[in-house]
mmCIF file of C-alpha atoms in Angstrom:
data_model
loop_
_atom_site.group_PDB
_atom_site.id
_atom_site.type_symbol
_atom_site.label_atom_id
_atom_site.label_comp_id
_atom_site.label_asym_id
_atom_site.label_seq_id
_atom_site.Cartn_x
_atom_site.Cartn_y
_atom_site.Cartn_z
ATOM 1 C CA MET I 1 -1.284 19.807 7.900
ATOM 2 C CA ALA I 2 -2.249 21.271 4.350
ATOM 3 C CA ARG I 3 -5.558 20.474 2.760
ATOM 4 C CA VAL I 4 -5.593 19.878 -0.989
ATOM 5 C CA ALA I 5 -8.304 22.439 -2.645
ATOM 6 C CA SER I 6 -9.275 21.299 -5.928
ATOM 7 C CA PRO I 7 -9.376 17.905 -7.854
ATOM 8 C CA ALA I 8 -6.396 18.824 -10.095
ATOM 9 C CA ARG I 9 -4.033 19.477 -7.384
ATOM 10 C CA ALA I 10 -5.278 16.258 -5.355
ATOM 11 C CA TRP I 11 -4.707 14.344 -8.519
ATOM 12 C CA MET I 12 -0.909 16.222 -9.023
ATOM 13 C CA GLY I 13 -0.081 15.978 -5.143
ATOM 14 C CA THR I 14 -1.031 12.096 -5.445
ATOM 15 C CA ILE I 15 0.526 11.455 -8.595
ATOM 16 C CA ALA I 16 4.018 13.345 -7.360
ATOM 17 C CA PHE I 17 3.901 11.390 -4.144
ATOM 18 C CA LEU I 18 3.708 7.817 -6.112
ATOM 19 C CA PHE I 19 6.863 8.595 -7.630
ATOM 20 C CA LEU I 20 8.674 9.717 -4.374
ATOM 21 C CA ALA I 21 7.529 6.988 -1.977
ATOM 22 C CA PRO I 22 6.656 3.866 -3.483
ATOM 23 C CA GLY I 23 8.501 5.089 -6.656
ATOM 24 C CA ILE I 24 11.664 5.056 -4.571
ATOM 25 C CA VAL I 25 10.806 2.196 -2.280
ATOM 26 C CA ALA I 26 9.598 -0.300 -4.712
ATOM 27 C CA GLY I 27 11.279 0.924 -7.895
ATOM 28 C CA LEU I 28 14.617 2.661 -7.330
ATOM 29 C CA LEU I 29 16.047 0.911 -4.259
ATOM 30 C CA PRO I 30 15.090 -2.767 -5.311
ATOM 31 C CA TRP I 31 17.040 -1.387 -8.556
ATOM 32 C CA LEU I 32 20.063 -0.558 -6.643
ATOM 33 C CA ILE I 33 20.000 -3.763 -4.759
ATOM 34 C CA SER I 34 19.614 -6.062 -7.497
ATOM 35 C CA GLY I 35 20.281 -4.348 -10.721
ATOM 36 C CA TRP I 36 17.271 -5.685 -12.001
ATOM 37 C CA GLN I 37 19.257 -8.650 -13.183
ATOM 38 C CA GLN I 38 16.875 -11.511 -14.090
ATOM 39 C CA HIS I 39 17.784 -14.903 -12.251
ATOM 40 C CA ASP I 40 18.379 -17.897 -14.580
ATOM 41 C CA TRP I 41 15.540 -20.450 -13.049
ATOM 42 C CA SER I 42 16.027 -23.028 -15.589
ATOM 43 C CA GLY I 43 13.383 -25.697 -15.552
ATOM 44 C CA ALA I 44 11.676 -23.729 -12.857
ATOM 45 C CA ALA I 45 11.162 -20.750 -14.829
ATOM 46 C CA TRP I 46 7.677 -21.590 -16.221
ATOM 47 C CA ILE I 47 6.524 -21.357 -12.739
ATOM 48 C CA VAL I 48 8.771 -19.095 -10.838
ATOM 49 C CA VAL I 49 8.577 -16.367 -13.465
ATOM 50 C CA PRO I 50 4.978 -16.022 -13.965
ATOM 51 C CA ILE I 51 4.395 -16.201 -9.974
ATOM 52 C CA ALA I 52 6.737 -13.173 -9.665
ATOM 53 C CA TRP I 53 4.970 -11.066 -12.595
ATOM 54 C CA ILE I 54 1.611 -11.791 -11.063
ATOM 55 C CA ALA I 55 2.865 -10.553 -7.497
ATOM 56 C CA ILE I 56 4.551 -7.425 -9.452
ATOM 57 C CA ALA I 57 1.700 -6.720 -11.448
ATOM 58 C CA THR I 58 -1.092 -7.159 -8.758
ATOM 59 C CA GLY I 59 0.992 -4.747 -6.569
ATOM 60 C CA VAL I 60 1.231 -2.266 -9.075
ATOM 61 C CA VAL I 61 -2.713 -2.456 -9.961
ATOM 62 C CA PHE I 62 -3.844 -2.282 -6.170
ATOM 63 C CA LEU I 63 -1.111 0.310 -5.494
ATOM 64 C CA LEU I 64 -2.541 2.617 -8.254
ATOM 65 C CA HIS I 65 -6.136 1.736 -7.317
ATOM 66 C CA ALA I 66 -5.322 2.857 -3.559
ATOM 67 C CA PHE I 67 -3.441 5.994 -4.956
ATOM 68 C CA ALA I 68 -6.255 6.944 -7.024
ATOM 69 C CA LEU I 69 -8.976 6.685 -4.195
ATOM 70 C CA PHE I 70 -6.824 9.558 -2.163
ATOM 71 C CA ALA I 71 -6.999 11.719 -5.150
ATOM 72 C CA GLN I 72 -10.788 11.121 -5.569
ATOM 73 C CA HIS I 73 -11.533 12.053 -2.096
ATOM 74 C CA ARG I 74 -9.578 15.332 -2.705
ATOM 75 C CA GLY I 75 -6.456 14.943 -0.975
ATOM 76 C CA THR I 76 -3.150 12.467 -1.064
ATOM 77 C CA PRO I 77 -1.489 9.836 0.563
ATOM 78 C CA ALA I 78 1.124 12.165 1.681
ATOM 79 C CA PRO I 79 0.794 12.995 5.376
ATOM 80 C CA VAL I 80 1.271 16.715 4.471
ATOM 81 C CA ALA I 81 -1.790 16.805 2.191
ATOM 82 C CA PRO I 82 -4.389 14.293 3.395
ATOM 83 C CA THR I 83 -7.960 13.880 2.488
ATOM 84 C CA GLU I 84 -10.585 15.581 4.627
ATOM 85 C CA THR I 85 -12.485 12.684 4.919
ATOM 86 C CA LEU I 86 -11.695 8.919 6.144
ATOM 87 C CA VAL I 87 -11.184 7.091 2.743
ATOM 88 C CA VAL I 88 -13.202 3.453 3.503
ATOM 89 C CA THR I 89 -14.083 2.547 0.003
ATOM 90 C CA GLY I 90 -12.790 0.347 -3.029
ATOM 91 C CA VAL I 91 -9.950 -1.604 -1.436
ATOM 92 C CA TYR I 92 -10.141 0.050 1.878
ATOM 93 C CA ARG I 93 -12.940 -2.147 2.801
ATOM 94 C CA PHE I 94 -10.798 -5.184 2.496
ATOM 95 C CA VAL I 95 -7.841 -3.951 4.464
ATOM 96 C CA ARG I 96 -6.539 -0.815 6.059
ATOM 97 C CA ASN I 97 -3.262 -0.891 4.519
ATOM 98 C CA PRO I 98 -3.376 -1.753 0.893
ATOM 99 C CA MET I 99 -0.448 0.560 -0.454
ATOM 100 C CA TYR I 100 2.159 -0.909 2.093
ATOM 101 C CA LEU I 101 0.880 -4.260 0.981
ATOM 102 C CA ALA I 102 1.080 -3.414 -2.592
ATOM 103 C CA VAL I 103 4.730 -2.143 -2.247
ATOM 104 C CA LEU I 104 5.864 -5.262 -0.238
ATOM 105 C CA ALA I 105 4.313 -7.445 -3.068
ATOM 106 C CA ILE I 106 6.102 -5.659 -5.576
ATOM 107 C CA ILE I 107 9.378 -5.996 -3.725
ATOM 108 C CA LEU I 108 8.678 -9.435 -3.272
ATOM 109 C CA GLY I 109 7.843 -10.168 -6.590
ATOM 110 C CA GLN I 110 11.217 -8.604 -7.710
ATOM 111 C CA ALA I 111 13.119 -10.458 -5.138
ATOM 112 C CA LEU I 112 11.682 -13.956 -6.794
ATOM 113 C CA LEU I 113 11.733 -12.733 -10.125
ATOM 114 C CA PHE I 114 15.663 -11.620 -9.885
ATOM 115 C CA GLY I 115 16.317 -14.599 -7.373
ATOM 116 C CA ASN I 116 17.773 -12.024 -4.689
ATOM 117 C CA TRP I 117 17.780 -12.536 -1.203
ATOM 118 C CA TRP I 118 18.997 -9.291 -0.395
ATOM 119 C CA LEU I 119 15.454 -7.959 -1.713
ATOM 120 C CA VAL I 120 13.988 -10.293 0.757
ATOM 121 C CA LEU I 121 15.948 -8.895 3.742
ATOM 122 C CA TYR I 122 15.247 -5.263 2.502
ATOM 123 C CA ALA I 123 11.184 -6.170 1.996
ATOM 124 C CA GLY I 124 11.785 -7.310 5.793
ATOM 125 C CA ILE I 125 13.305 -4.065 6.791
ATOM 126 C CA ALA I 126 10.712 -2.154 4.563
ATOM 127 C CA LEU I 127 7.655 -4.250 6.519
ATOM 128 C CA ALA I 128 9.493 -3.384 10.199
ATOM 129 C CA ALA I 129 9.615 0.355 9.145
ATOM 130 C CA VAL I 130 6.167 0.526 7.759
ATOM 131 C CA VAL I 131 4.676 -1.016 10.770
ATOM 132 C CA THR I 132 6.545 0.855 13.141
ATOM 133 C CA PHE I 133 5.272 4.216 11.180
ATOM 134 C CA VAL I 134 1.842 2.805 10.999
ATOM 135 C CA LYS I 135 1.654 2.307 14.681
ATOM 136 C CA GLY I 136 3.459 5.264 16.131
ATOM 137 C CA TYR I 137 2.220 8.085 13.901
ATOM 138 C CA GLU I 138 -0.782 6.763 11.138
ATOM 139 C CA GLU I 139 -2.969 5.176 13.246
ATOM 140 C CA PRO I 140 -2.712 7.795 16.168
ATOM 141 C CA THR I 141 -3.257 10.737 13.500
ATOM 142 C CA LEU I 142 -6.374 8.849 12.078
ATOM 143 C CA PHE I 143 -7.679 8.478 15.641
ATOM 144 C CA ARG I 144 -7.233 12.001 16.483
ATOM 145 C CA THR I 145 -8.601 13.477 13.202
ATOM 146 C CA PHE I 146 -11.573 10.913 12.633
ATOM 147 C CA GLY I 147 -12.288 9.751 16.199
ATOM 148 C CA GLU I 148 -15.076 6.982 16.473
ATOM 149 C CA GLN I 149 -15.295 6.697 12.525
ATOM 150 C CA TYR I 150 -11.727 5.171 12.478
ATOM 151 C CA LEU I 151 -12.106 3.359 15.832
ATOM 152 C CA ASP I 152 -15.533 1.820 14.041
ATOM 153 C CA TYR I 153 -13.208 0.929 10.660
ATOM 154 C CA ARG I 154 -10.151 -0.247 12.556
ATOM 155 C CA ARG I 155 -12.670 -2.719 14.507
ATOM 156 C CA ASN I 156 -13.917 -4.234 11.347
ATOM 157 C CA VAL I 157 -11.357 -3.874 8.604
ATOM 158 C CA PRO I 158 -8.161 -5.681 9.425
ATOM 159 C CA GLY I 159 -4.777 -3.963 9.135
ATOM 160 C CA TRP I 160 -2.580 -6.487 7.427
ATOM 161 C CA TRP I 161 -4.781 -9.550 6.082
ATOM 162 C CA PRO I 162 -7.655 -8.783 3.749
ATOM 163 C CA ARG I 163 -11.127 -9.583 4.451
ATOM 164 C CA LEU I 164 -12.902 -12.001 2.396
ATOM 165 C CA THR I 165 -15.749 -9.642 2.290
ATOM 166 C CA PRO I 166 -15.948 -5.864 1.981
ATOM 167 C CA TRP I 167 -17.049 -3.943 4.947
ATOM 168 C CA ARG I 168 -19.828 -1.324 4.693
ATOM 169 C CA GLU I 169 -19.322 1.469 7.230
ATOM 170 C CA GLY I 170 -22.357 1.750 9.583
ATOM 171 C CA ARG I 171 -22.790 -2.151 9.474
ATOM 172 C CA PRO I 172 -20.894 -3.890 11.908
ATOM 173 C CA ASP I 173 -18.968 -7.242 10.692
ATOM 174 C CA SER I 174 -20.782 -6.598 7.407
#
């Protein structure tokens, strides 16, 4: 695997990967599925539309935050140019898979905004693909790369349902 040498390269690689992976999964494909045609929620629009936009905006904010952490650790989220250290700061102190959860929030927010059941189905397919990737590639790779440090992190930080308090490395159940 290639290592990113400079902060500038880390940021460029991270931004490129942001457009290639989540940009396609949470942007292009939902647009192709739904045409981004807003649904007429009539009398329910006052509650449904803000909830949809909150899900989308929250997903975008957390996604950008998680991506920035990789660049700050002189690597990218792309498997071909990872960080040299395990990223356990920021949102990663609450949940191990914040990027995937953020992308799902964006897709489900769009499903709600556009009233599109095909996007709900797509979110389910995306979730199944992500869980398969995490279990089959990402977790074994992180274990091989970081060993006991990753196991400690994995024991203390859930993969899919965020903790209420941030985990602090070196302190069990903190």
